[in-house]
C-alpha atoms as a printed R data frame, in Angstrom:
    type eleno elety resid chain resno        x       y      z
1   ATOM     1    CA   MET     A     1  -80.577 -47.664 57.914
2   ATOM     2    CA   GLY     A     2  -78.451 -50.752 57.268
3   ATOM     3    CA   PHE     A     3  -74.652 -50.604 57.114
4   ATOM     4    CA   ILE     A     4  -74.553 -50.926 53.310
5   ATOM     5    CA   ALA     A     5  -77.160 -48.194 52.927
6   ATOM     6    CA   PHE     A     6  -75.083 -46.028 55.287
7   ATOM     7    CA   LEU     A     7  -71.944 -46.585 53.194
8   ATOM     8    CA   LYS     A     8  -73.757 -45.480 50.051
9   ATOM     9    CA   THR     A     9  -74.328 -42.036 51.575
10  ATOM    10    CA   GLN     A    10  -70.698 -41.427 52.590
11  ATOM    11    CA   PHE     A    11  -68.616 -38.900 50.677
12  ATOM    12    CA   ILE     A    12  -65.370 -40.862 51.069
13  ATOM    13    CA   VAL     A    13  -67.021 -43.892 49.384
14  ATOM    14    CA   HIS     A    14  -68.201 -41.685 46.510
15  ATOM    15    CA   LEU     A    15  -64.700 -40.312 46.216
16  ATOM    16    CA   LEU     A    16  -63.205 -43.792 45.982
17  ATOM    17    CA   ILE     A    17  -65.737 -44.811 43.296
18  ATOM    18    CA   GLY     A    18  -64.896 -41.631 41.395
19  ATOM    19    CA   PHE     A    19  -61.176 -42.322 41.780
20  ATOM    20    CA   VAL     A    20  -61.560 -45.789 40.270
21  ATOM    21    CA   PHE     A    21  -63.621 -44.413 37.370
22  ATOM    22    CA   VAL     A    22  -61.294 -41.522 36.583
23  ATOM    23    CA   VAL     A    23  -57.969 -43.380 36.877
24  ATOM    24    CA   SER     A    24  -59.212 -46.458 35.044
25  ATOM    25    CA   GLY     A    25  -60.613 -44.114 32.384
26  ATOM    26    CA   LEU     A    26  -57.245 -42.416 31.920
27  ATOM    27    CA   ILE     A    27  -55.560 -45.819 31.633
28  ATOM    28    CA   ILE     A    28  -58.167 -46.934 29.084
29  ATOM    29    CA   ASN     A    29  -57.745 -43.700 27.099
30  ATOM    30    CA   PHE     A    30  -53.986 -44.248 26.988
31  ATOM    31    CA   ILE     A    31  -54.476 -47.812 25.722
32  ATOM    32    CA   GLN     A    32  -56.930 -46.473 23.141
33  ATOM    33    CA   LEU     A    33  -54.297 -43.996 21.998
34  ATOM    34    CA   CYS     A    34  -51.876 -46.879 21.503
35  ATOM    35    CA   THR     A    35  -54.450 -48.799 19.456
36  ATOM    36    CA   LEU     A    36  -54.316 -46.096 16.770
37  ATOM    37    CA   LEU     A    37  -51.312 -48.062 15.467
38  ATOM    38    CA   LEU     A    38  -53.779 -50.810 14.507
39  ATOM    39    CA   TRP     A    39  -55.946 -48.575 12.307
40  ATOM    40    CA   PRO     A    40  -53.802 -48.650  9.131
41  ATOM    41    CA   ILE     A    41  -53.060 -52.351  9.630
42  ATOM    42    CA   ASN     A    42  -56.460 -53.765 10.566
43  ATOM    43    CA   LYS     A    43  -59.300 -51.260 11.007
44  ATOM    44    CA   GLN     A    44  -61.833 -53.855 12.104
45  ATOM    45    CA   LEU     A    45  -59.522 -55.223 14.794
46  ATOM    46    CA   TYR     A    46  -59.003 -51.646 16.026
47  ATOM    47    CA   ARG     A    47  -62.764 -51.242 16.293
48  ATOM    48    CA   ARG     A    48  -63.315 -54.519 18.138
49  ATOM    49    CA   VAL     A    49  -60.563 -53.723 20.654
50  ATOM    50    CA   ASN     A    50  -61.965 -50.240 21.293
51  ATOM    51    CA   CYS     A    51  -65.486 -51.598 21.782
52  ATOM    52    CA   ARG     A    52  -64.154 -53.704 24.653
53  ATOM    53    CA   LEU     A    53  -62.087 -50.900 26.118
54  ATOM    54    CA   ALA     A    54  -65.114 -48.600 26.052
55  ATOM    55    CA   TYR     A    55  -67.192 -51.334 27.690
56  ATOM    56    CA   SER     A    56  -64.696 -51.496 30.551
57  ATOM    57    CA   LEU     A    57  -65.284 -47.779 31.257
58  ATOM    58    CA   TRP     A    58  -69.006 -47.336 30.539
59  ATOM    59    CA   SER     A    59  -69.963 -50.514 32.404
60  ATOM    60    CA   GLN     A    60  -68.763 -48.889 35.642
61  ATOM    61    CA   LEU     A    61  -71.587 -46.352 35.326
62  ATOM    62    CA   VAL     A    62  -74.042 -49.135 34.456
63  ATOM    63    CA   MET     A    63  -72.839 -50.969 37.577
64  ATOM    64    CA   LEU     A    64  -73.831 -47.961 39.677
65  ATOM    65    CA   LEU     A    65  -77.335 -48.025 38.217
66  ATOM    66    CA   GLU     A    66  -77.885 -51.785 38.355
67  ATOM    67    CA   TRP     A    67  -75.936 -52.997 41.389
68  ATOM    68    CA   TRP     A    68  -75.208 -49.929 43.561
69  ATOM    69    CA   SER     A    69  -78.625 -48.236 43.411
70  ATOM    70    CA   GLY     A    70  -80.586 -51.321 42.391
71  ATOM    71    CA   THR     A    71  -82.594 -49.353 39.846
72  ATOM    72    CA   GLU     A    72  -84.944 -51.581 37.853
73  ATOM    73    CA   CYS     A    73  -85.664 -51.133 34.155
74  ATOM    74    CA   THR     A    74  -88.803 -52.620 32.625
75  ATOM    75    CA   LEU     A    75  -89.418 -52.829 28.891
76  ATOM    76    CA   PHE     A    76  -92.874 -52.541 27.355
77  ATOM    77    CA   SER     A    77  -92.801 -54.069 23.891
78  ATOM    78    CA   ASP     A    78  -93.651 -57.277 22.025
79  ATOM    79    CA   GLU     A    79  -91.767 -60.547 21.821
80  ATOM    80    CA   ALA     A    80  -90.897 -60.178 18.129
81  ATOM    81    CA   THR     A    81  -89.205 -56.839 18.819
82  ATOM    82    CA   VAL     A    82  -87.322 -58.036 21.908
83  ATOM    83    CA   LYS     A    83  -85.962 -61.022 19.981
84  ATOM    84    CA   THR     A    84  -84.169 -58.647 17.596
85  ATOM    85    CA   PHE     A    85  -82.312 -56.781 20.386
86  ATOM    86    CA   GLY     A    86  -78.556 -57.082 20.008
87  ATOM    87    CA   LYS     A    87  -78.858 -58.851 16.662
88  ATOM    88    CA   GLU     A    88  -79.014 -55.923 14.237
89  ATOM    89    CA   HIS     A    89  -77.739 -52.414 13.583
90  ATOM    90    CA   VAL     A    90  -80.402 -49.907 14.625
91  ATOM    91    CA   ILE     A    91  -81.100 -46.208 15.142
92  ATOM    92    CA   ILE     A    92  -82.491 -45.378 18.600
93  ATOM    93    CA   ILE     A    93  -84.804 -42.394 19.169
94  ATOM    94    CA   LEU     A    94  -85.032 -41.531 22.864
95  ATOM    95    CA   ASN     A    95  -86.826 -38.696 24.665
96  ATOM    96    CA   HIS     A    96  -84.435 -36.344 26.473
97  ATOM    97    CA   ASN     A    97  -86.281 -35.453 29.708
98  ATOM    98    CA   PHE     A    98  -84.101 -36.898 32.455
99  ATOM    99    CA   GLU     A    99  -80.546 -36.573 33.741
100 ATOM   100    CA   ILE     A   100  -79.972 -40.335 33.563
101 ATOM   101    CA   ASP     A   101  -81.886 -41.160 30.382
102 ATOM   102    CA   PHE     A   102  -78.552 -42.060 28.721
103 ATOM   103    CA   LEU     A   103  -77.730 -44.409 31.601
104 ATOM   104    CA   CYS     A   104  -81.041 -46.243 31.283
105 ATOM   105    CA   GLY     A   105  -80.257 -46.634 27.597
106 ATOM   106    CA   TRP     A   106  -76.803 -47.949 28.429
107 ATOM   107    CA   THR     A   107  -78.145 -50.556 30.854
108 ATOM   108    CA   MET     A   108  -80.317 -51.952 28.046
109 ATOM   109    CA   THR     A   109  -77.398 -51.991 25.607
110 ATOM   110    CA   GLU     A   110  -75.354 -53.839 28.219
111 ATOM   111    CA   ARG     A   111  -78.000 -56.475 28.820
112 ATOM   112    CA   PHE     A   112  -78.219 -57.151 25.093
113 ATOM   113    CA   GLY     A   113  -74.451 -57.094 24.481
114 ATOM   114    CA   VAL     A   114  -73.977 -53.852 22.557
115 ATOM   115    CA   LEU     A   115  -72.783 -51.377 25.202
116 ATOM   116    CA   GLY     A   116  -69.235 -51.119 23.873
117 ATOM   117    CA   SER     A   117  -70.381 -50.574 20.288
118 ATOM   118    CA   SER     A   118  -73.199 -48.125 21.080
119 ATOM   119    CA   LYS     A   119  -73.006 -44.796 19.226
120 ATOM   120    CA   VAL     A   120  -74.544 -41.354 19.554
121 ATOM   121    CA   LEU     A   121  -74.813 -38.125 17.613
122 ATOM   122    CA   ALA     A   122  -73.208 -35.889 20.249
123 ATOM   123    CA   LYS     A   123  -72.687 -32.171 20.689
124 ATOM   124    CA   ARG     A   124  -69.097 -31.211 19.895
125 ATOM   125    CA   GLU     A   125  -68.510 -29.699 23.353
126 ATOM   126    CA   LEU     A   126  -68.457 -33.220 24.790
127 ATOM   127    CA   LEU     A   127  -65.398 -34.103 22.694
128 ATOM   128    CA   TYR     A   128  -63.313 -32.000 25.088
129 ATOM   129    CA   VAL     A   129  -64.702 -33.540 28.292
130 ATOM   130    CA   PRO     A   130  -62.029 -35.841 29.784
131 ATOM   131    CA   LEU     A   131  -62.805 -39.549 29.667
132 ATOM   132    CA   ILE     A   132  -66.239 -39.151 28.041
133 ATOM   133    CA   GLY     A   133  -65.219 -37.243 24.932
134 ATOM   134    CA   TRP     A   134  -61.839 -38.901 24.645
135 ATOM   135    CA   THR     A   135  -63.327 -42.404 24.737
136 ATOM   136    CA   TRP     A   136  -65.963 -41.416 22.203
137 ATOM   137    CA   TYR     A   137  -63.289 -40.045 19.860
138 ATOM   138    CA   PHE     A   138  -61.662 -43.478 19.617
139 ATOM   139    CA   LEU     A   139  -65.110 -45.055 19.104
140 ATOM   140    CA   GLU     A   140  -65.681 -42.889 15.981
141 ATOM   141    CA   ILE     A   141  -68.610 -41.071 17.595
142 ATOM   142    CA   VAL     A   142  -70.144 -38.442 15.305
143 ATOM   143    CA   PHE     A   143  -69.862 -34.955 16.843
144 ATOM   144    CA   CYS     A   144  -71.774 -31.880 15.690
145 ATOM   145    CA   LYS     A   145  -71.960 -28.175 16.523
146 ATOM   146    CA   ARG     A   146  -75.775 -28.234 16.067
147 ATOM   147    CA   LYS     A   147  -75.473 -25.721 13.227
148 ATOM   148    CA   TRP     A   148  -76.492 -27.647 10.129
149 ATOM   149    CA   GLU     A   149  -74.647 -25.451  7.640
150 ATOM   150    CA   GLU     A   150  -71.390 -26.254  9.456
151 ATOM   151    CA   ASP     A   151  -72.254 -29.823 10.440
152 ATOM   152    CA   ARG     A   152  -73.568 -31.263  7.191
153 ATOM   153    CA   ASP     A   153  -70.342 -32.573  5.646
154 ATOM   154    CA   THR     A   154  -68.876 -33.711  8.985
155 ATOM   155    CA   VAL     A   155  -72.012 -35.626  9.992
156 ATOM   156    CA   ILE     A   156  -72.440 -37.283  6.599
157 ATOM   157    CA   GLU     A   157  -68.797 -38.339  6.501
158 ATOM   158    CA   GLY     A   158  -68.950 -39.699 10.068
159 ATOM   159    CA   LEU     A   159  -72.117 -41.663  9.425
160 ATOM   160    CA   LYS     A   160  -70.886 -43.188  6.181
161 ATOM   161    CA   ARG     A   161  -67.700 -44.262  7.932
162 ATOM   162    CA   LEU     A   162  -69.812 -46.502 10.173
163 ATOM   163    CA   SER     A   163  -71.356 -48.407  7.264
164 ATOM   164    CA   ASP     A   164  -68.928 -51.332  7.649
165 ATOM   165    CA   TYR     A   165  -68.851 -51.434 11.462
166 ATOM   166    CA   PRO     A   166  -68.055 -55.032 12.492
167 ATOM   167    CA   GLU     A   167  -70.186 -55.217 15.674
168 ATOM   168    CA   TYR     A   168  -73.908 -54.621 16.063
169 ATOM   169    CA   MET     A   169  -74.371 -50.982 17.026
170 ATOM   170    CA   TRP     A   170  -77.246 -48.995 18.479
171 ATOM   171    CA   PHE     A   171  -76.966 -45.437 17.187
172 ATOM   172    CA   LEU     A   172  -78.687 -43.034 19.589
173 ATOM   173    CA   LEU     A   173  -80.399 -39.854 18.400
174 ATOM   174    CA   TYR     A   174  -81.820 -37.239 20.730
175 ATOM   175    CA   CYS     A   175  -83.975 -35.678 18.046
176 ATOM   176    CA   GLU     A   176  -85.097 -32.887 20.373
177 ATOM   177    CA   GLY     A   177  -81.513 -31.634 20.296
178 ATOM   178    CA   THR     A   178  -81.362 -30.758 23.995
179 ATOM   179    CA   ARG     A   179  -82.896 -31.697 27.327
180 ATOM   180    CA   PHE     A   180  -86.481 -30.750 28.047
181 ATOM   181    CA   THR     A   181  -87.029 -27.678 30.241
182 ATOM   182    CA   GLU     A   182  -90.153 -25.552 30.590
183 ATOM   183    CA   THR     A   183  -88.428 -22.569 28.961
184 ATOM   184    CA   LYS     A   184  -87.211 -24.598 25.999
185 ATOM   185    CA   HIS     A   185  -90.600 -26.233 25.666
186 ATOM   186    CA   ARG     A   186  -92.391 -22.885 25.522
187 ATOM   187    CA   ILE     A   187  -90.059 -21.567 22.827
188 ATOM   188    CA   SER     A   188  -90.216 -24.843 20.912
189 ATOM   189    CA   MET     A   189  -94.014 -24.743 20.845
190 ATOM   190    CA   GLU     A   190  -93.916 -21.170 19.555
191 ATOM   191    CA   VAL     A   191  -91.799 -22.459 16.686
192 ATOM   192    CA   ALA     A   192  -94.261 -25.349 16.139
193 ATOM   193    CA   GLU     A   193  -97.123 -22.880 15.925
194 ATOM   194    CA   SER     A   194  -95.261 -20.699 13.453
195 ATOM   195    CA   LYS     A   195  -94.627 -23.763 11.239
196 ATOM   196    CA   GLY     A   196  -98.188 -25.056 11.500
197 ATOM   197    CA   LEU     A   197  -97.116 -28.207 13.369
198 ATOM   198    CA   PRO     A   198  -99.148 -29.862 16.141
199 ATOM   199    CA   LYS     A   199  -98.018 -28.849 19.619
200 ATOM   200    CA   LEU     A   200  -96.428 -31.381 21.948
201 ATOM   201    CA   LYS     A   201  -97.041 -31.563 25.696
202 ATOM   202    CA   TYR     A   202  -94.126 -33.688 26.883
203 ATOM   203    CA   HIS     A   203  -91.480 -33.191 24.184
204 ATOM   204    CA   LEU     A   204  -89.684 -30.473 22.329
205 ATOM   205    CA   LEU     A   205  -90.198 -30.140 18.596
206 ATOM   206    CA   PRO     A   206  -87.850 -32.691 16.975
207 ATOM   207    CA   ARG     A   207  -84.995 -31.410 14.837
208 ATOM   208    CA   THR     A   208  -85.327 -33.450 11.676
209 ATOM   209    CA   LYS     A   209  -82.004 -32.917  9.882
210 ATOM   210    CA   GLY     A   210  -79.997 -35.315 12.026
211 ATOM   211    CA   PHE     A   211  -82.627 -38.018 11.736
212 ATOM   212    CA   THR     A   212  -83.192 -37.776  7.975
213 ATOM   213    CA   THR     A   213  -79.423 -37.657  7.342
214 ATOM   214    CA   ALA     A   214  -78.784 -40.671  9.580
215 ATOM   215    CA   VAL     A   215  -81.503 -42.674  7.832
216 ATOM   216    CA   GLN     A   216  -80.153 -41.753  4.393
217 ATOM   217    CA   CYS     A   217  -76.502 -42.479  5.237
218 ATOM   218    CA   LEU     A   218  -77.119 -45.716  7.134
219 ATOM   219    CA   ARG     A   219  -79.553 -47.370  4.705
220 ATOM   220    CA   GLY     A   220  -78.120 -50.741  3.878
221 ATOM   221    CA   THR     A   221  -76.453 -50.933  7.295
222 ATOM   222    CA   VAL     A   222  -79.246 -50.228  9.756
223 ATOM   223    CA   SER     A   223  -82.223 -52.602  9.801
224 ATOM   224    CA   ALA     A   224  -84.680 -50.627 11.884
225 ATOM   225    CA   VAL     A   225  -85.476 -47.640 14.061
226 ATOM   226    CA   TYR     A   226  -86.298 -48.310 17.709
227 ATOM   227    CA   ASP     A   227  -88.501 -45.630 19.215
228 ATOM   228    CA   VAL     A   228  -87.916 -45.576 22.988
229 ATOM   229    CA   THR     A   229  -90.130 -43.570 25.324
230 ATOM   230    CA   LEU     A   230  -88.805 -43.398 28.890
231 ATOM   231    CA   ASN     A   231  -90.475 -42.453 32.150
232 ATOM   232    CA   PHE     A   232  -90.080 -43.193 35.883
233 ATOM   233    CA   ARG     A   233  -92.618 -44.550 38.305
234 ATOM   234    CA   GLY     A   234  -93.836 -42.321 41.073
235 ATOM   235    CA   ASN     A   235  -93.241 -39.188 39.016
236 ATOM   236    CA   LYS     A   236  -89.565 -39.340 40.037
237 ATOM   237    CA   ASN     A   237  -86.906 -37.152 38.447
238 ATOM   238    CA   PRO     A   238  -83.716 -39.147 39.081
239 ATOM   239    CA   SER     A   239  -80.176 -37.811 38.958
240 ATOM   240    CA   LEU     A   240  -76.708 -39.311 38.688
241 ATOM   241    CA   LEU     A   241  -75.962 -37.896 42.141
242 ATOM   242    CA   GLY     A   242  -79.020 -39.741 43.452
243 ATOM   243    CA   ILE     A   243  -77.713 -42.957 41.896
244 ATOM   244    CA   LEU     A   244  -74.357 -42.372 43.608
245 ATOM   245    CA   TYR     A   245  -76.198 -42.052 46.943
246 ATOM   246    CA   GLY     A   246  -77.819 -45.426 46.281
247 ATOM   247    CA   LYS     A   247  -81.333 -44.202 45.536
248 ATOM   248    CA   LYS     A   248  -83.403 -46.835 43.761
249 ATOM   249    CA   TYR     A   249  -85.616 -45.818 40.852
250 ATOM   250    CA   GLU     A   250  -87.991 -47.765 38.627
251 ATOM   251    CA   ALA     A   251  -87.631 -46.947 34.952
252 ATOM   252    CA   ASP     A   252  -90.200 -47.928 32.323
253 ATOM   253    CA   MET     A   253  -89.292 -47.911 28.636
254 ATOM   254    CA   CYS     A   254  -91.753 -48.376 25.789
255 ATOM   255    CA   VAL     A   255  -89.922 -49.744 22.746
256 ATOM   256    CA   ARG     A   256  -91.424 -49.867 19.256
257 ATOM   257    CA   ARG     A   257  -89.581 -51.251 16.214
258 ATOM   258    CA   PHE     A   258  -89.989 -49.696 12.767
259 ATOM   259    CA   PRO     A   259  -88.276 -51.480  9.850
260 ATOM   260    CA   LEU     A   260  -86.139 -48.993  7.938
261 ATOM   261    CA   GLU     A   261  -87.937 -49.771  4.684
262 ATOM   262    CA   ASP     A   262  -91.121 -48.354  6.267
263 ATOM   263    CA   ILE     A   263  -89.491 -44.940  6.642
264 ATOM   264    CA   PRO     A   264  -89.785 -42.726  3.523
265 ATOM   265    CA   GLN     A   265  -86.624 -42.120  1.511
266 ATOM   266    CA   ASP     A   266  -87.684 -38.609  0.568
267 ATOM   267    CA   GLU     A   267  -86.228 -36.127  3.099
268 ATOM   268    CA   LYS     A   268  -89.415 -34.103  3.527
269 ATOM   269    CA   GLU     A   269  -91.586 -37.201  3.943
270 ATOM   270    CA   ALA     A   270  -89.089 -38.664  6.420
271 ATOM   271    CA   ALA     A   271  -89.237 -35.407  8.416
272 ATOM   272    CA   ASN     A   272  -93.044 -35.617  8.475
273 ATOM   273    CA   TRP     A   273  -92.756 -39.243  9.634
274 ATOM   274    CA   LEU     A   274  -90.598 -38.077 12.568
275 ATOM   275    CA   HIS     A   275  -93.056 -35.359 13.543
276 ATOM   276    CA   LYS     A   276  -95.860 -37.952 13.533
277 ATOM   277    CA   LEU     A   277  -93.703 -40.259 15.662
278 ATOM   278    CA   TYR     A   278  -93.298 -37.536 18.295
279 ATOM   279    CA   GLN     A   279  -97.046 -36.981 18.385
280 ATOM   280    CA   GLU     A   280  -97.365 -40.693 19.144
281 ATOM   281    CA   LYS     A   281  -94.635 -40.435 21.803
282 ATOM   282    CA   ASP     A   282  -96.582 -37.591 23.395
283 ATOM   283    CA   ALA     A   283  -99.706 -39.781 23.483
284 ATOM   284    CA   LEU     A   284  -97.672 -42.563 25.109
285 ATOM   285    CA   GLN     A   285  -96.470 -40.192 27.827
286 ATOM   286    CA   GLU     A   286 -100.025 -38.979 28.406
287 ATOM   287    CA   MET     A   287 -101.174 -42.583 28.807
288 ATOM   288    CA   TYR     A   288  -98.325 -43.295 31.224
289 ATOM   289    CA   ASN     A   289  -99.142 -40.257 33.356
290 ATOM   290    CA   GLN     A   290 -102.781 -41.294 33.559
291 ATOM   291    CA   GLU     A   291 -102.461 -45.085 33.928
292 ATOM   292    CA   GLY     A   292  -98.903 -45.598 35.223
293 ATOM   293    CA   VAL     A   293  -97.986 -48.056 32.463
294 ATOM   294    CA   PHE     A   294  -97.096 -48.089 28.794
295 ATOM   295    CA   PRO     A   295  -98.924 -50.376 26.345
296 ATOM   296    CA   GLY     A   296  -97.391 -53.738 25.485
297 ATOM   297    CA   LYS     A   297  -96.093 -56.797 27.246
298 ATOM   298    CA   GLN     A   298  -93.649 -56.259 30.129
299 ATOM   299    CA   PHE     A   299  -90.103 -57.623 29.951
300 ATOM   300    CA   LYS     A   300  -87.389 -57.444 32.616
301 ATOM   301    CA   PRO     A   301  -84.099 -58.471 31.012
302 ATOM   302    CA   PRO     A   302  -81.874 -59.804 33.826
303 ATOM   303    CA   ARG     A   303  -78.809 -57.806 34.772
304 ATOM   304    CA   ARG     A   304  -75.521 -59.502 33.986
305 ATOM   305    CA   PRO     A   305  -72.576 -59.913 36.403
306 ATOM   306    CA   TRP     A   306  -69.945 -58.481 34.053
307 ATOM   307    CA   THR     A   307  -70.429 -54.846 35.052
308 ATOM   308    CA   LEU     A   308  -69.908 -55.682 38.729
309 ATOM   309    CA   LEU     A   309  -66.921 -57.946 38.038
310 ATOM   310    CA   ASN     A   310  -65.327 -55.292 35.834
311 ATOM   311    CA   PHE     A   311  -65.647 -52.653 38.564
312 ATOM   312    CA   LEU     A   312  -64.280 -55.026 41.234
313 ATOM   313    CA   PHE     A   313  -61.285 -55.718 38.991
314 ATOM   314    CA   TRP     A   314  -60.465 -52.014 38.609
315 ATOM   315    CA   ALA     A   315  -61.138 -51.333 42.312
316 ATOM   316    CA   THR     A   316  -58.728 -54.096 43.326
317 ATOM   317    CA   VAL     A   317  -56.012 -52.924 40.934
318 ATOM   318    CA   LEU     A   318  -56.280 -49.223 41.818
319 ATOM   319    CA   LEU     A   319  -57.373 -48.967 45.449
320 ATOM   320    CA   SER     A   320  -54.746 -51.291 46.928
321 ATOM   321    CA   PRO     A   321  -51.787 -49.084 45.904
322 ATOM   322    CA   LEU     A   322  -53.812 -45.956 46.837
323 ATOM   323    CA   PHE     A   323  -54.376 -47.199 50.387
324 ATOM   324    CA   THR     A   324  -50.737 -48.270 50.698
325 ATOM   325    CA   PHE     A   325  -49.545 -44.887 49.462
326 ATOM   326    CA   GLY     A   326  -51.960 -42.951 51.703
327 ATOM   327    CA   PHE     A   327  -50.899 -44.954 54.772
328 ATOM   328    CA   GLY     A   328  -47.253 -44.287 53.927
329 ATOM   329    CA   VAL     A   329  -47.889 -40.533 53.595
330 ATOM   330    CA   PHE     A   330  -49.560 -40.208 56.990
331 ATOM   331    CA   ALA     A   331  -47.047 -42.560 58.623
332 ATOM   332    CA   SER     A   332  -44.198 -40.327 57.411
333 ATOM   333    CA   GLY     A   333  -45.485 -37.445 59.528
334 ATOM   334    CA   SER     A   334  -44.388 -34.954 56.867
335 ATOM   335    CA   PRO     A   335  -46.805 -31.965 56.812
336 ATOM   336    CA   LEU     A   336  -45.823 -31.208 53.208
337 ATOM   337    CA   LEU     A   337  -46.602 -34.732 52.009
338 ATOM   338    CA   ILE     A   338  -49.862 -34.826 53.955
339 ATOM   339    CA   LEU     A   339  -50.988 -31.477 52.559
340 ATOM   340    CA   ALA     A   340  -50.048 -32.559 49.044
341 ATOM   341    CA   PHE     A   341  -52.039 -35.793 49.462
342 ATOM   342    CA   LEU     A   342  -55.063 -33.908 50.804
343 ATOM   343    CA   GLY     A   343  -54.758 -31.475 47.894
344 ATOM   344    CA   PHE     A   344  -54.820 -34.387 45.499
345 ATOM   345    CA   VAL     A   345  -57.926 -35.744 47.206
346 ATOM   346    CA   GLY     A   346  -59.583 -32.328 46.953
347 ATOM   347    CA   ALA     A   347  -58.723 -32.005 43.256
348 ATOM   348    CA   ALA     A   348  -60.078 -35.502 42.603
349 ATOM   349    CA   SER     A   349  -63.312 -34.606 44.398
350 ATOM   350    CA   PHE     A   350  -63.673 -31.466 42.298
351 ATOM   351    CA   GLY     A   351  -63.011 -33.395 39.088
352 ATOM   352    CA   VAL     A   352  -65.606 -36.062 39.878
353 ATOM   353    CA   ARG     A   353  -68.196 -33.420 40.739
354 ATOM   354    CA   ARG     A   354  -67.552 -31.630 37.441
355 ATOM   355    CA   LEU     A   355  -68.060 -34.880 35.517
356 ATOM   356    CA   ILE     A   356  -71.373 -35.439 37.315
357 ATOM   357    CA   GLY     A   357  -72.311 -31.849 36.479
358 ATOM   358    CA   VAL     A   358  -72.228 -32.683 32.768
359 ATOM   359    CA   THR     A   359  -75.454 -34.674 33.252
360 ATOM   360    CA   GLU     A   360  -77.366 -32.074 35.304
361 ATOM   361    CA   ILE     A   361  -80.304 -30.424 33.581
362 ATOM   362    CA   GLU     A   362  -79.840 -27.021 35.211
363 ATOM   363    CA   LYS     A   363  -76.286 -26.960 33.944
364 ATOM   364    CA   GLY     A   364  -77.221 -28.050 30.441
365 ATOM   365    CA   SER     A   365  -76.550 -26.094 27.300
366 ATOM   366    CA   SER     A   366  -78.509 -22.987 26.309
367 ATOM   367    CA   TYR     A   367  -79.310 -24.653 22.983
368 ATOM   368    CA   GLY     A   368  -83.027 -24.247 22.390
369 ATOM   369    CA   ASN     A   369  -83.442 -21.323 24.787
370 ATOM   370    CA   GLN     A   370  -83.497 -18.754 22.016
371 ATOM   371    CA   GLU     A   371  -86.204 -18.690 19.379
372 ATOM   372    CA   PHE     A   372  -84.881 -19.199 15.854
373 ATOM   373    CA   LYS     A   373  -86.529 -17.891 12.755
374 ATOM   374    CA   LYS     A   374  -84.741 -20.025 10.224
375 ATOM   375    CA   LYS     A   375  -86.330 -23.286  9.256
376 ATOM   376    CA   GLU     A   376  -84.225 -26.397  9.497
């Protein structure tokens, strides 16, 4: 094991990375709070500023994937589709099987210049998660309780508010509503059978309301839907903790572009279109499991230096005073100060671990674990 590889496994190094992320995130959130003064004066300037502030935070996680772990992401698509990346507003449909599926999506948005302006239809619980939810609030992320009767007006209003967004955005939808588990899959397929829908092997039954509403509300703004099917070579099941330990993974993403005008305007027909899309996604996963590749030409967009430079900037600004302060505490010889400093370190460690826990499948929500009888 080389020295760099050894460093990647050390807890103190993980703690320092977490410290930089958390403290820089709090600083960014405070600046975002101050930018609210811009909203009544110049809404579009407010949005552009917050896109860049969000980039400064999210790109630290992308840095871990691209530079720290060296994970490689390969696209399977066609040249015409790849040429449109970062040059139009789109809706992204991504399978929700892995702990770092969002991070693989983010690395692609970063390489095509839309990380800061990327959007998602997120569960409302995330609004209250420090850094993540707070940053998303200032980015006008649409939150939902996943109860359509309560969400309808909020989701429609949030989507329509994005119709004049000044920067190209990729709006992510996890149409399955929750991460794939065997229990959720079994219950989901029972629902599919009761509705007379074809069963899926690798996906949960898609929840159509969010998709059809997004398509209806964003017509005239969004140009296309990108269907993204993600898998990892070697049958790996990566985790954010694995990334932090420097484990390298190889992600493959099949991307298909569907012009929005090809998607039916009628809600029921659009829902049927989505169900058909997931049958095709299932076939793509079956092909990948058998052949180890997706169809289409392979593209490897090069990683950019900005994520690394951004992290080095924050590390320089924040770690220098931390080391100076820590040295001063231990040099003082005061047991009270030393205990207080160690307590702070312990609290920081706990906080970082809780943030990582948000991404873990076994700690995911219970949404989808109980069979529902009501149709969407």
